[in-house]
Coordinates of C-alpha atoms in Angstrom, one line a residue:
Chain S
M1 CA -42.6 -120.0 67.6
D2 CA -44.3 -116.7 68.3
E3 CA -42.9 -113.9 66.1
K4 CA -43.6 -110.4 66.9
K5 CA -44.7 -108.4 63.9
N6 CA -41.9 -107.2 61.6
D7 CA -39.3 -109.1 63.6
Y8 CA -36.5 -110.8 61.6
V9 CA -36.6 -114.6 62.0
L10 CA -34.4 -117.4 60.8
L11 CA -36.4 -119.7 58.5
K12 CA -36.2 -122.3 55.8
G13 CA -37.6 -121.2 52.5
N14 CA -40.4 -123.7 52.8
E15 CA -41.3 -122.4 56.3
A16 CA -41.2 -118.8 55.0
I17 CA -43.8 -119.8 52.4
A18 CA -46.2 -121.1 55.0
K19 CA -45.8 -118.2 57.4
A20 CA -46.1 -115.6 54.7
A21 CA -49.3 -117.2 53.4
I22 CA -50.9 -117.0 56.8
R23 CA -49.8 -113.3 57.1
Y24 CA -50.9 -112.3 53.6
G25 CA -54.4 -113.6 54.4
Y26 CA -54.6 -116.7 52.3
D27 CA -57.9 -118.6 52.8
G28 CA -56.6 -122.1 52.3
F29 CA -53.8 -124.5 51.6
F30 CA -54.3 -127.9 50.0
G31 CA -51.3 -130.1 49.4
Y32 CA -49.7 -133.5 49.6
P33 CA -46.3 -134.3 51.1
I34 CA -43.3 -134.6 48.8
T35 CA -39.6 -133.9 49.4
P36 CA -38.1 -131.3 49.4
Q37 CA -41.1 -129.1 50.3
S38 CA -43.0 -131.0 53.0
E39 CA -42.1 -128.3 55.6
V40 CA -44.8 -126.1 54.0
L41 CA -47.6 -128.3 55.2
E42 CA -45.7 -129.2 58.4
T43 CA -45.3 -125.6 59.3
L44 CA -48.9 -124.8 58.7
A45 CA -49.9 -127.8 60.8
V46 CA -47.8 -126.5 63.7
D47 CA -48.9 -122.9 63.4
K48 CA -52.7 -123.9 63.2
P49 CA -53.8 -120.8 61.3
W50 CA -57.4 -122.1 61.3
E51 CA -57.5 -121.0 65.0
T52 CA -56.2 -117.5 64.2
T53 CA -56.8 -116.2 60.7
G54 CA -59.4 -118.9 59.8
M55 CA -57.2 -120.2 57.0
V56 CA -58.1 -123.8 56.0
V57 CA -55.3 -126.3 55.9
L58 CA -55.9 -129.8 54.4
Q59 CA -53.6 -132.6 53.6
A60 CA -55.1 -134.0 50.3
E61 CA -55.0 -137.6 49.2
S62 CA -52.8 -136.8 46.1
E63 CA -51.6 -133.9 44.0
L64 CA -54.5 -134.6 41.7
A65 CA -56.9 -133.9 44.6
S66 CA -54.7 -130.9 45.7
I67 CA -54.9 -129.0 42.4
N68 CA -58.7 -129.7 42.1
M69 CA -59.2 -128.4 45.6
L70 CA -57.3 -125.3 44.5
Y71 CA -59.6 -125.2 41.4
G72 CA -62.7 -125.3 43.6
A73 CA -61.3 -122.6 45.9
G74 CA -60.5 -120.4 43.0
C75 CA -64.0 -120.9 41.4
T76 CA -65.6 -119.5 44.6
G77 CA -63.3 -116.4 44.8
K78 CA -61.1 -117.7 47.7
L79 CA -57.3 -117.2 47.8
A80 CA -55.7 -120.6 48.1
F81 CA -52.4 -122.2 47.4
T82 CA -50.8 -125.6 47.0
S83 CA -47.2 -126.6 47.2
S84 CA -45.3 -129.5 45.7
S85 CA -42.2 -130.6 43.9
S86 CA -41.4 -131.9 40.4
P87 CA -43.3 -135.2 40.0
G88 CA -46.1 -133.8 42.1
I89 CA -46.4 -130.7 39.9
A90 CA -46.4 -133.1 36.9
L91 CA -49.5 -134.7 38.3
M92 CA -51.2 -131.3 38.7
Q93 CA -50.9 -130.3 35.0
E94 CA -54.5 -131.2 34.0
G95 CA -55.9 -129.2 36.9
I96 CA -53.6 -126.3 36.1
S97 CA -54.9 -126.2 32.5
Y98 CA -58.5 -126.2 33.8
M99 CA -57.7 -123.3 36.2
A100 CA -56.0 -121.4 33.3
A101 CA -59.0 -122.1 31.1
C102 CA -61.5 -120.9 33.7
E103 CA -59.3 -117.9 34.4
L104 CA -59.1 -118.7 38.1
P105 CA -56.9 -117.3 40.9
G106 CA -54.6 -119.7 42.7
V107 CA -51.0 -120.0 43.7
I108 CA -48.8 -123.0 43.1
V109 CA -45.5 -123.3 44.9
S110 CA -43.1 -125.5 43.0
V111 CA -39.9 -126.5 44.9
G112 CA -37.9 -128.3 42.2
R113 CA -35.8 -131.4 42.5
G114 CA -33.7 -133.3 40.0
G115 CA -35.6 -135.3 37.3
P116 CA -36.9 -136.7 35.1
G117 CA -39.3 -139.3 36.5
L118 CA -39.0 -139.9 40.2
G119 CA -35.6 -138.5 39.8
T120 CA -33.9 -137.4 43.0
I121 CA -34.9 -135.5 46.1
Q122 CA -31.8 -133.3 45.7
P123 CA -32.4 -129.8 44.3
G124 CA -32.9 -129.1 40.6
Q125 CA -34.0 -126.5 38.1
A126 CA -35.2 -128.9 35.4
D127 CA -38.8 -127.8 35.8
Y128 CA -38.4 -124.5 34.0
N129 CA -40.2 -125.9 31.0
Q130 CA -42.9 -127.5 33.2
A131 CA -43.7 -124.1 34.8
V132 CA -43.2 -121.8 31.9
Y133 CA -44.5 -124.0 29.0
G134 CA -46.7 -126.2 31.1
G135 CA -47.7 -129.8 30.7
G136 CA -51.4 -129.1 30.6
N137 CA -53.3 -129.1 27.3
G138 CA -54.2 -126.1 25.3
D139 CA -53.1 -122.5 24.7
Y140 CA -52.4 -121.0 28.1
N141 CA -49.8 -119.2 30.2
L142 CA -49.1 -119.0 33.9
I143 CA -47.4 -116.2 35.6
V144 CA -44.1 -117.7 36.9
L145 CA -42.2 -115.9 39.7
A146 CA -38.6 -117.1 40.5
P147 CA -37.4 -116.2 44.0
N148 CA -33.7 -116.6 44.8
S149 CA -33.7 -116.2 48.6
V150 CA -35.8 -117.1 51.6
Q151 CA -36.9 -113.5 51.8
E152 CA -38.1 -113.6 48.2
M153 CA -39.9 -116.9 48.9
C154 CA -41.8 -114.9 51.5
D155 CA -42.3 -111.8 49.3
C156 CA -43.5 -113.9 46.3
M157 CA -46.5 -115.1 48.3
G158 CA -47.6 -111.4 48.5
K159 CA -46.8 -110.7 44.9
A160 CA -48.5 -113.9 43.8
K161 CA -51.7 -113.0 45.7
E162 CA -51.8 -109.6 44.0
L163 CA -51.1 -110.9 40.5
T164 CA -53.4 -113.9 40.5
F165 CA -56.4 -111.7 41.4
K166 CA -55.4 -108.8 39.2
W167 CA -55.1 -111.0 36.1
R168 CA -57.2 -114.1 37.0
V169 CA -54.2 -116.3 36.0
P170 CA -52.8 -119.0 38.2
V171 CA -49.3 -118.0 39.5
V172 CA -46.4 -120.4 40.0
V173 CA -43.7 -119.6 42.5
L174 CA -40.9 -121.6 41.0
S175 CA -38.3 -122.3 43.6
D176 CA -35.9 -125.2 44.1
G177 CA -34.8 -127.6 46.8
V178 CA -31.9 -125.3 47.9
I179 CA -34.0 -122.2 48.5
G180 CA -36.7 -124.4 50.0
Q181 CA -34.3 -126.0 52.5
M182 CA -31.8 -123.4 53.3
M183 CA -32.1 -121.0 56.2
E184 CA -31.8 -117.2 56.0
K185 CA -33.1 -114.3 57.9
V186 CA -36.5 -113.1 56.8
L187 CA -38.6 -110.1 57.6
L188 CA -42.2 -111.4 57.6
P189 CA -45.0 -109.1 56.5
E190 CA -47.6 -107.7 58.8
Y191 CA -50.9 -109.5 59.0
T192 CA -53.4 -108.7 56.3
P193 CA -56.9 -109.9 57.3
R194 CA -58.6 -112.5 55.0
R195 CA -61.3 -111.0 52.8
T196 CA -64.8 -111.1 54.1
D197 CA -67.6 -112.9 52.1
E198 CA -68.9 -109.4 51.2
E199 CA -65.5 -108.3 49.9
I200 CA -65.2 -111.5 47.9
H201 CA -68.6 -110.8 46.4
Q202 CA -67.6 -107.2 45.5
Q203 CA -64.2 -108.1 44.1
C204 CA -65.1 -111.4 42.4
P205 CA -68.6 -111.0 40.8
W206 CA -67.7 -114.1 38.6
A207 CA -67.3 -116.4 41.6
T208 CA -69.5 -119.4 42.1
N209 CA -70.4 -118.9 45.7
G210 CA -74.1 -118.3 45.5
I211 CA -73.9 -114.8 47.0
G212 CA -76.5 -112.4 45.6
L213 CA -77.9 -115.1 43.2
K214 CA -81.4 -113.7 43.3
N215 CA -80.1 -110.4 41.8
R216 CA -77.9 -111.9 39.1
H217 CA -77.6 -114.6 36.5
Y218 CA -76.1 -117.7 38.0
N219 CA -72.3 -118.2 37.6
V220 CA -70.7 -121.2 36.0
H221 CA -67.0 -122.2 35.8
S222 CA -66.5 -124.6 33.0
S223 CA -63.7 -125.1 30.5
L224 CA -66.0 -127.1 28.2
E225 CA -67.2 -125.5 24.9
F226 CA -68.5 -127.5 22.0
D227 CA -68.8 -124.6 19.6
P228 CA -65.3 -124.1 18.0
L229 CA -65.9 -120.5 17.1
V230 CA -66.9 -119.7 20.7
M231 CA -63.9 -121.6 22.0
E232 CA -61.6 -119.8 19.6
E233 CA -63.0 -116.4 20.8
R234 CA -62.3 -117.5 24.4
N235 CA -58.8 -118.3 23.4
H236 CA -58.3 -115.0 21.6
K237 CA -59.5 -113.1 24.7
M238 CA -57.0 -115.0 26.9
T239 CA -54.2 -114.3 24.4
E240 CA -55.0 -110.6 24.5
K241 CA -54.9 -110.7 28.3
Y242 CA -51.5 -112.5 28.1
A243 CA -50.2 -109.8 25.9
R244 CA -51.1 -107.1 28.5
I245 CA -49.4 -109.2 31.2
E246 CA -46.3 -109.4 29.0
A247 CA -46.4 -105.6 28.6
E248 CA -46.9 -104.8 32.3
E249 CA -45.5 -107.5 34.6
V250 CA -42.0 -108.4 33.4
D251 CA -39.5 -108.2 36.3
Y252 CA -35.7 -108.6 36.3
E253 CA -32.6 -107.3 37.9
Y254 CA -28.9 -106.9 37.0
Y255 CA -25.8 -107.6 39.0
M256 CA -22.5 -105.7 38.2
A257 CA -23.8 -105.3 34.6
D258 CA -23.4 -101.5 34.0
D259 CA -20.1 -101.8 32.2
A260 CA -20.3 -105.5 31.5
E261 CA -19.1 -106.9 28.2
W262 CA -19.9 -110.5 29.1
L263 CA -23.1 -111.7 30.7
I264 CA -24.4 -114.5 32.9
V265 CA -28.1 -115.2 32.7
A266 CA -29.5 -117.1 35.7
Y267 CA -32.6 -117.3 37.9
G268 CA -33.4 -118.9 41.3
I269 CA -30.5 -120.6 43.1
S270 CA -28.3 -120.4 40.0
S271 CA -28.4 -116.6 40.2
R272 CA -26.9 -116.8 43.7
V273 CA -24.1 -119.0 42.2
G274 CA -23.9 -116.6 39.3
M275 CA -23.3 -113.6 41.5
K276 CA -20.3 -115.3 43.1
A277 CA -19.0 -116.3 39.7
V278 CA -19.2 -112.7 38.5
D279 CA -17.2 -111.7 41.6
I280 CA -14.5 -114.2 40.7
L281 CA -14.5 -113.1 37.0
R282 CA -14.2 -109.4 38.0
K283 CA -11.2 -110.2 40.3
K284 CA -9.6 -111.9 37.2
G285 CA -10.2 -108.7 35.3
I286 CA -13.1 -109.8 33.1
N287 CA -15.9 -107.4 32.7
A288 CA -18.7 -109.8 33.5
G289 CA -22.2 -109.1 34.9
M290 CA -25.4 -111.0 35.5
F291 CA -28.9 -110.6 34.3
R292 CA -31.6 -112.3 36.4
P293 CA -35.2 -112.8 35.3
K294 CA -37.5 -112.5 38.3
T295 CA -40.5 -113.4 36.2
L296 CA -39.9 -116.4 33.9
W297 CA -43.3 -115.8 32.3
P298 CA -43.7 -113.1 31.2
F299 CA -40.0 -113.5 30.1
P300 CA -37.9 -110.3 29.8
N301 CA -37.5 -110.8 26.0
R302 CA -37.5 -107.1 25.2
V303 CA -34.7 -106.0 27.4
L304 CA -32.5 -109.0 26.4
F305 CA -33.2 -108.3 22.7
D306 CA -32.5 -104.6 23.1
T307 CA -29.2 -105.1 24.9
A308 CA -27.9 -108.3 23.5
S309 CA -25.5 -106.6 21.0
K310 CA -23.7 -105.0 24.0
Y311 CA -22.3 -108.4 25.1
K312 CA -19.6 -110.4 23.5
G313 CA -21.2 -113.6 24.8
I314 CA -23.8 -114.9 27.3
L315 CA -23.6 -117.9 29.5
C316 CA -26.9 -119.3 30.9
V317 CA -26.4 -121.0 34.2
E318 CA -29.2 -123.3 35.4
Q319 CA -29.3 -126.6 37.2
S320 CA -30.6 -128.5 34.2
E321 CA -29.4 -129.8 30.9
G322 CA -30.6 -126.6 29.2
Q323 CA -34.1 -125.1 29.4
L324 CA -33.8 -121.4 30.3
V325 CA -31.1 -121.1 27.6
K326 CA -33.7 -121.7 24.9
D327 CA -35.7 -118.7 25.9
V328 CA -32.6 -116.6 26.1
R329 CA -31.6 -117.7 22.5
I330 CA -35.1 -116.8 21.3
A331 CA -34.9 -113.4 23.0
V332 CA -31.3 -112.7 21.7
E333 CA -32.2 -113.7 18.1
G334 CA -28.6 -114.5 17.2
Q335 CA -27.2 -111.1 18.0
T336 CA -24.5 -112.6 20.2
Y337 CA -23.1 -116.0 21.2
V338 CA -25.3 -117.8 23.8
S339 CA -24.0 -120.9 25.7
H340 CA -25.2 -123.0 28.6
Y341 CA -23.7 -124.4 31.7
G342 CA -25.6 -126.5 34.2
R343 CA -25.5 -129.5 36.5
S344 CA -28.5 -131.7 36.8
G345 CA -29.8 -134.8 38.6
G346 CA -29.6 -133.0 41.9
M347 CA -26.1 -131.5 41.5
I348 CA -25.5 -127.7 41.9
A349 CA -22.7 -125.9 40.1
S350 CA -20.1 -124.2 42.2
P351 CA -19.0 -120.6 41.4
V352 CA -15.6 -121.9 40.4
E353 CA -17.2 -124.4 37.9
V354 CA -19.2 -121.5 36.5
Y355 CA -16.0 -119.4 36.2
H356 CA -14.3 -122.2 34.1
A357 CA -17.5 -122.6 32.0
F358 CA -17.5 -118.9 31.5
K359 CA -13.9 -118.8 30.2
K360 CA -14.8 -121.7 27.8
M361 CA -17.8 -119.7 26.6
M362 CA -15.6 -116.7 26.0
E363 CA -13.2 -118.7 23.8
E364 CA -16.0 -120.3 21.9
S365 CA -17.7 -117.0 21.2
V366 CA -14.5 -115.6 19.7
N367 CA -13.7 -118.7 17.6
S368 CA -17.2 -119.6 16.5
K369 CA -19.9 -117.5 15.0
K370 CA -21.6 -120.6 13.8
G371 CA -25.0 -121.7 15.2
Y372 CA -24.8 -123.1 18.7
W373 CA -26.2 -126.4 17.6
I374 CA -23.1 -127.1 15.4
K375 CA -20.7 -129.2 17.4
Chain B
M1 CA -113.8 -127.5 25.6
E2 CA -110.8 -126.0 23.9
L3 CA -107.2 -126.5 25.1
Q4 CA -106.8 -122.8 25.8
D5 CA -109.8 -123.0 28.2
I6 CA -108.0 -125.6 30.3
I7 CA -104.6 -123.9 30.5
K8 CA -105.4 -121.5 33.3
P9 CA -103.5 -120.9 36.6
E10 CA -106.4 -122.2 38.7
N11 CA -106.3 -125.5 36.9
K12 CA -102.5 -126.0 37.4
V13 CA -101.8 -129.2 39.4
Y14 CA -98.1 -129.5 38.6
G15 CA -95.2 -127.3 37.5
K16 CA -91.5 -127.6 37.1
P17 CA -89.4 -126.0 39.8
S18 CA -88.6 -122.3 39.2
L19 CA -84.9 -123.1 39.5
M20 CA -85.2 -125.2 36.3
N21 CA -84.7 -122.9 33.4
E22 CA -86.0 -123.2 29.8
T23 CA -82.8 -124.6 28.3
P24 CA -83.8 -127.8 26.3
M25 CA -82.1 -130.8 27.9
H26 CA -79.6 -132.8 25.9
Y27 CA -80.6 -136.0 27.7
C28 CA -82.0 -138.9 25.6
P29 CA -85.7 -140.0 26.1
G30 CA -86.0 -142.4 29.0
C31 CA -82.8 -141.1 30.8
S32 CA -82.9 -140.8 34.6
H33 CA -80.8 -137.6 34.7
G34 CA -83.6 -135.2 33.9
L35 CA -85.7 -136.5 36.8
V36 CA -82.8 -136.3 39.2
H37 CA -82.0 -132.8 38.1
K38 CA -85.6 -131.8 38.7
L39 CA -85.5 -133.3 42.2
V40 CA -82.4 -131.4 43.0
A41 CA -83.9 -128.1 41.8
E42 CA -87.1 -128.8 43.7
I43 CA -85.3 -129.5 46.9
I44 CA -83.0 -126.5 46.7
E45 CA -86.1 -124.3 46.1
E46 CA -88.0 -125.9 49.0
M47 CA -85.1 -125.5 51.3
G48 CA -84.7 -121.8 50.2
M49 CA -81.0 -122.4 49.6
E50 CA -80.7 -120.7 46.2
E51 CA -78.1 -118.2 47.4
D52 CA -76.3 -120.7 49.5
T53 CA -75.8 -123.6 47.1
I54 CA -72.5 -124.5 45.3
A55 CA -73.1 -127.4 42.9
I56 CA -70.3 -129.4 41.3
C57 CA -70.9 -131.4 38.1
P58 CA -68.8 -134.1 36.6
V59 CA -67.5 -135.2 33.2
G60 CA -69.9 -137.6 31.6
C61 CA -73.5 -137.1 30.5
A62 CA -74.2 -134.7 33.4
V63 CA -71.3 -132.4 32.2
F64 CA -73.9 -129.9 31.2
A65 CA -76.0 -130.1 34.4
Y66 CA -75.0 -126.5 34.9
R67 CA -77.2 -125.4 31.9
Y68 CA -80.4 -126.5 33.5
V69 CA -80.6 -125.5 37.2
D70 CA -80.2 -121.8 38.1
V71 CA -77.6 -122.1 40.9
D72 CA -73.8 -121.5 40.9
W73 CA -72.0 -124.4 39.3
I74 CA -68.5 -125.6 39.1
E75 CA -67.6 -128.1 36.3
A76 CA -64.9 -130.3 37.7
S77 CA -62.4 -132.3 35.8
H78 CA -63.1 -136.0 35.3
G79 CA -63.5 -137.7 38.6
R80 CA -62.3 -134.8 40.8
A81 CA -65.6 -133.4 41.9
P82 CA -65.3 -134.7 45.5
A83 CA -61.9 -133.0 45.8
C84 CA -63.3 -129.8 44.5
A85 CA -66.3 -130.0 46.8
S86 CA -64.0 -130.7 49.8
S87 CA -62.2 -127.4 49.5
V88 CA -65.3 -125.5 48.6
K89 CA -67.2 -126.8 51.7
R90 CA -64.3 -126.2 54.0
L91 CA -63.9 -122.6 52.7
W92 CA -67.7 -122.0 52.7
P93 CA -68.8 -124.1 55.7
K94 CA -72.4 -122.6 55.8
K95 CA -73.1 -123.5 52.1
L96 CA -74.9 -126.5 50.7
V97 CA -72.3 -128.2 48.7
F98 CA -73.1 -131.2 46.6
T99 CA -71.5 -133.2 43.7
Y100 CA -73.3 -134.9 40.9
Q101 CA -71.4 -137.7 39.3
G102 CA -71.9 -140.8 37.1
D103 CA -70.4 -144.3 37.5
G104 CA -67.4 -143.7 35.3
D105 CA -66.6 -140.4 37.0
M106 CA -67.0 -141.5 40.6
A107 CA -66.4 -145.2 40.6
C108 CA -63.6 -145.4 38.1
I109 CA -61.4 -142.4 37.3
G110 CA -62.3 -140.6 40.5
T111 CA -62.4 -143.5 43.0
A112 CA -59.6 -142.1 45.1
E113 CA -61.1 -138.6 45.4
A114 CA -64.6 -140.1 46.2
I115 CA -63.4 -142.5 48.8
H116 CA -61.1 -140.0 50.5
A117 CA -63.7 -137.2 50.6
M118 CA -66.2 -139.7 52.1
N119 CA -63.6 -141.0 54.5
R120 CA -62.6 -137.5 55.7
G121 CA -66.2 -137.0 56.5
E122 CA -66.5 -133.9 54.3
N123 CA -69.8 -132.3 54.9
I124 CA -70.9 -132.7 51.3
A125 CA -73.7 -134.5 49.6
M126 CA -72.7 -136.8 46.7
I127 CA -75.3 -137.8 44.1
F128 CA -74.2 -140.9 42.2
I129 CA -76.0 -141.8 38.9
N130 CA -75.3 -145.5 38.3
N131 CA -76.4 -146.7 34.9
A132 CA -73.7 -149.3 34.4
I133 CA -72.4 -147.7 31.2
Y134 CA -70.5 -144.8 29.8
G135 CA -73.3 -142.8 28.3
M136 CA -71.6 -139.7 26.9
T137 CA -68.8 -141.4 25.1
G138 CA -71.2 -143.9 23.4
G139 CA -71.9 -146.9 25.6
Q140 CA -68.5 -148.3 26.8
M141 CA -68.0 -150.6 29.8
A142 CA -68.3 -148.9 33.2
P143 CA -66.9 -150.0 36.5
T144 CA -70.5 -150.9 37.4
T145 CA -71.3 -152.8 34.2
L146 CA -73.0 -156.1 35.2
M147 CA -71.5 -159.5 34.5
G148 CA -72.5 -160.6 31.0
M149 CA -73.8 -157.2 30.0
K150 CA -72.8 -156.1 26.5
T151 CA -71.2 -152.7 25.8
A152 CA -69.2 -151.2 23.1
T153 CA -65.9 -152.3 24.8
C154 CA -67.2 -155.6 26.0
P155 CA -69.3 -156.5 23.0
Y156 CA -69.5 -160.2 23.9
G157 CA -70.5 -159.4 27.5
R158 CA -68.5 -158.6 30.6
Q159 CA -66.3 -161.5 31.6
A160 CA -64.4 -161.7 34.8
D161 CA -61.2 -162.9 33.2
L162 CA -61.1 -160.1 30.7
H163 CA -62.8 -157.2 32.6
G164 CA -62.9 -158.0 36.3
Y165 CA -66.0 -157.5 38.4
P166 CA -68.5 -154.6 39.0
L167 CA -67.4 -152.3 41.7
H168 CA -69.8 -151.9 44.6
I169 CA -68.6 -148.4 45.5
T170 CA -71.8 -147.6 47.5
D171 CA -71.2 -150.7 49.7
I172 CA -67.6 -149.5 50.2
A173 CA -68.9 -146.1 51.2
A174 CA -71.1 -147.6 53.9
T175 CA -68.0 -149.1 55.6
L176 CA -66.3 -145.7 55.8
E177 CA -66.3 -143.9 59.2
G178 CA -66.7 -140.5 57.5
T179 CA -70.1 -141.3 55.9
C180 CA -73.3 -140.6 57.8
Y181 CA -75.8 -141.5 55.2
V182 CA -75.5 -144.0 52.3
T183 CA -78.5 -145.0 50.3
R184 CA -79.4 -146.5 47.0
Q185 CA -82.5 -145.2 45.2
A186 CA -84.2 -145.2 41.8
V187 CA -86.5 -142.9 39.8
N188 CA -88.4 -145.5 37.8
T189 CA -91.8 -145.2 39.5
V190 CA -93.6 -142.4 41.2
P191 CA -93.2 -144.0 44.7
N192 CA -89.4 -144.4 44.0
I193 CA -89.1 -140.8 42.8
R194 CA -90.7 -139.7 46.1
K195 CA -88.3 -141.8 48.1
A196 CA -85.3 -140.6 46.0
K197 CA -86.4 -137.0 46.7
K198 CA -86.6 -137.7 50.4
A199 CA -83.1 -139.2 50.3
I200 CA -81.5 -136.3 48.4
R201 CA -83.2 -133.9 50.8
Q202 CA -81.7 -135.7 53.8
A203 CA -78.3 -135.7 52.2
F204 CA -78.5 -132.0 51.6
E205 CA -79.6 -131.3 55.1
N206 CA -76.7 -133.5 56.4
S207 CA -74.4 -131.2 54.4
L208 CA -75.8 -128.1 56.0
K209 CA -75.9 -129.5 59.5
G210 CA -72.3 -130.8 59.2
K211 CA -73.2 -134.4 59.9
G212 CA -70.6 -135.9 57.6
C213 CA -70.6 -137.2 54.0
S214 CA -73.8 -138.5 52.4
L215 CA -73.9 -140.6 49.3
V216 CA -77.1 -141.1 47.3
E217 CA -76.8 -143.6 44.6
I218 CA -79.5 -143.5 41.9
V219 CA -79.7 -146.8 40.0
S220 CA -80.5 -145.3 36.6
T221 CA -81.4 -146.1 33.0
C222 CA -79.4 -145.4 29.9
A223 CA -81.9 -146.4 27.1
S224 CA -79.5 -145.3 24.4
G225 CA -76.5 -147.0 25.8
W226 CA -78.4 -150.1 26.5
K227 CA -80.0 -149.9 23.1
K228 CA -83.5 -150.2 24.4
T229 CA -86.7 -148.2 24.3
P230 CA -87.3 -146.1 27.5
Q231 CA -89.9 -148.6 28.7
Q232 CA -87.7 -151.6 27.9
A233 CA -84.8 -149.9 29.7
N234 CA -86.9 -149.4 32.9
E235 CA -88.0 -153.1 32.7
W236 CA -84.4 -154.2 32.1
M237 CA -83.2 -152.1 35.1
E238 CA -85.8 -153.7 37.4
E239 CA -84.9 -157.2 36.3
N240 CA -81.2 -157.0 36.1
M241 CA -79.9 -153.9 38.0
F242 CA -82.1 -154.1 41.1
P243 CA -81.1 -157.6 42.1
Y244 CA -77.4 -156.6 41.8
Y245 CA -77.8 -153.1 43.2
P246 CA -80.7 -153.5 45.7
L247 CA -82.5 -150.3 46.7
G248 CA -82.7 -149.0 50.2
D249 CA -80.5 -147.4 52.9
L250 CA -77.1 -149.0 53.5
K251 CA -76.2 -146.7 56.4
N252 CA -77.9 -143.9 58.3
T253 CA -76.3 -142.6 61.5
V254 CA -78.2 -139.4 61.5
E255 CA -81.7 -140.6 62.2

């Protein structure tokens, strides 16, 4: 397929990821096939960017190898990404922790499916904790972007590129099997050239690529430190950086929430379901709106805390047994009633189901001011 | 004649390579690592590749290799150096990219990454220190531990029914279509050090010329892990390791 620049095209979310990466000037992709995201590598293989932009594409032997290829790329100042799904992302956690520890750039696209374990190849959102709280060891955070459309899958690759170099923090684009597989029209970005070696040298003086070695101390990327005081100092610096990210990079949006007395909180595909549910609720005369975090880390704690008392009750909608809802409860700090509705194991809630769950939440919020954990 | 009268530039017959810095090495007396580090530094210097080298070190005794040789280093996670090197070399095709791994790192936890990097014919050089033991963690059984050899985790000697057999990863490497040069060397004598240097140099040149993947195994001593003096360790290696891991080229398609 030969798209003219800035033309709308009809693409799957996974295809949009691949085409966006080529156009945003990514230097490399390293990944291993797994359903439901294999179209990322398949699209790259068809488009052959190594013949046009010079982007490297490599099918790795495992997700362990993929993430360590990403680690190597990030060490040398290159912009690379990998893509996988739930069990594959689980395998990457050690490497992600290393990347965070060495403060490396890199983009990890996570197209979630139902779990735990091998789970199902049907879509899921049960990897919120995996992305936001991580499975790797140590004190670290990742920037987590949560697109809810094919267009946003595309746009997130640009935003991830900017953020990962700005902060030297790995960025996760947390999507799900629905957005990865569904087709929508997309406006692809214009081509941005890949950075030259000289530009990388100027922008990434920390990179281990040998450039200019005779005029500088040699660079090392290592997460190892035997002196606990030095290690703690390193952690403190990262924590300070994370605080700046929390202050600057929170992103969210509202739907029909200006006059809302009741709120849905949802991200990713659930926010698409949530918007439909709000429409139904409004038709039934209920003043409902929706709040959608677009960054899951940093999480929009401040705005949720500041506005929580406006709402008589909040329903978190997510395709899991309840992960996002915990962050919402932390943010709200008991100011209003917070409940959860979600399907899991590959099931996706319909707007009508969410409507009924919302009505139930409204009743519970009136009848119960007790802690949510009391059944 | 006083010592100070002898120490003069005109009397200098030998020096350490300038890429080796003054950091005191953490290696035990009699360990092969220091010698191999020196060879690596010498070769990079002789090739004039200081600004075009990306070195990747392992987890194991050589985890601190980056402290001693003044080139850009990446410290990979345990066993993943070949994966890391694969992306680095593909993204920087004109650079000299090499990995430096021990037997536990390369032939146990990182077997998949090592074999697939070699089999893809990645244009990297892999240096493989085989001392048949886990040195850094205190002398546990390695994939290359010899039959009957005693370690902390096979204190009565390695037995096939309990522990399986030593892995001949270098022999496997020679069967892979992606490797161009597979050799087994040692640094126990001056002639062997010279041969090992020649082998590492060829591996580095293969990386630069894009000939495929090169593997240089160095059959090495671990005096501390083997609980021997440095001299005993060398003798033990010659008597026990060399018959099982014979020195020489296993494959060379570049010559």
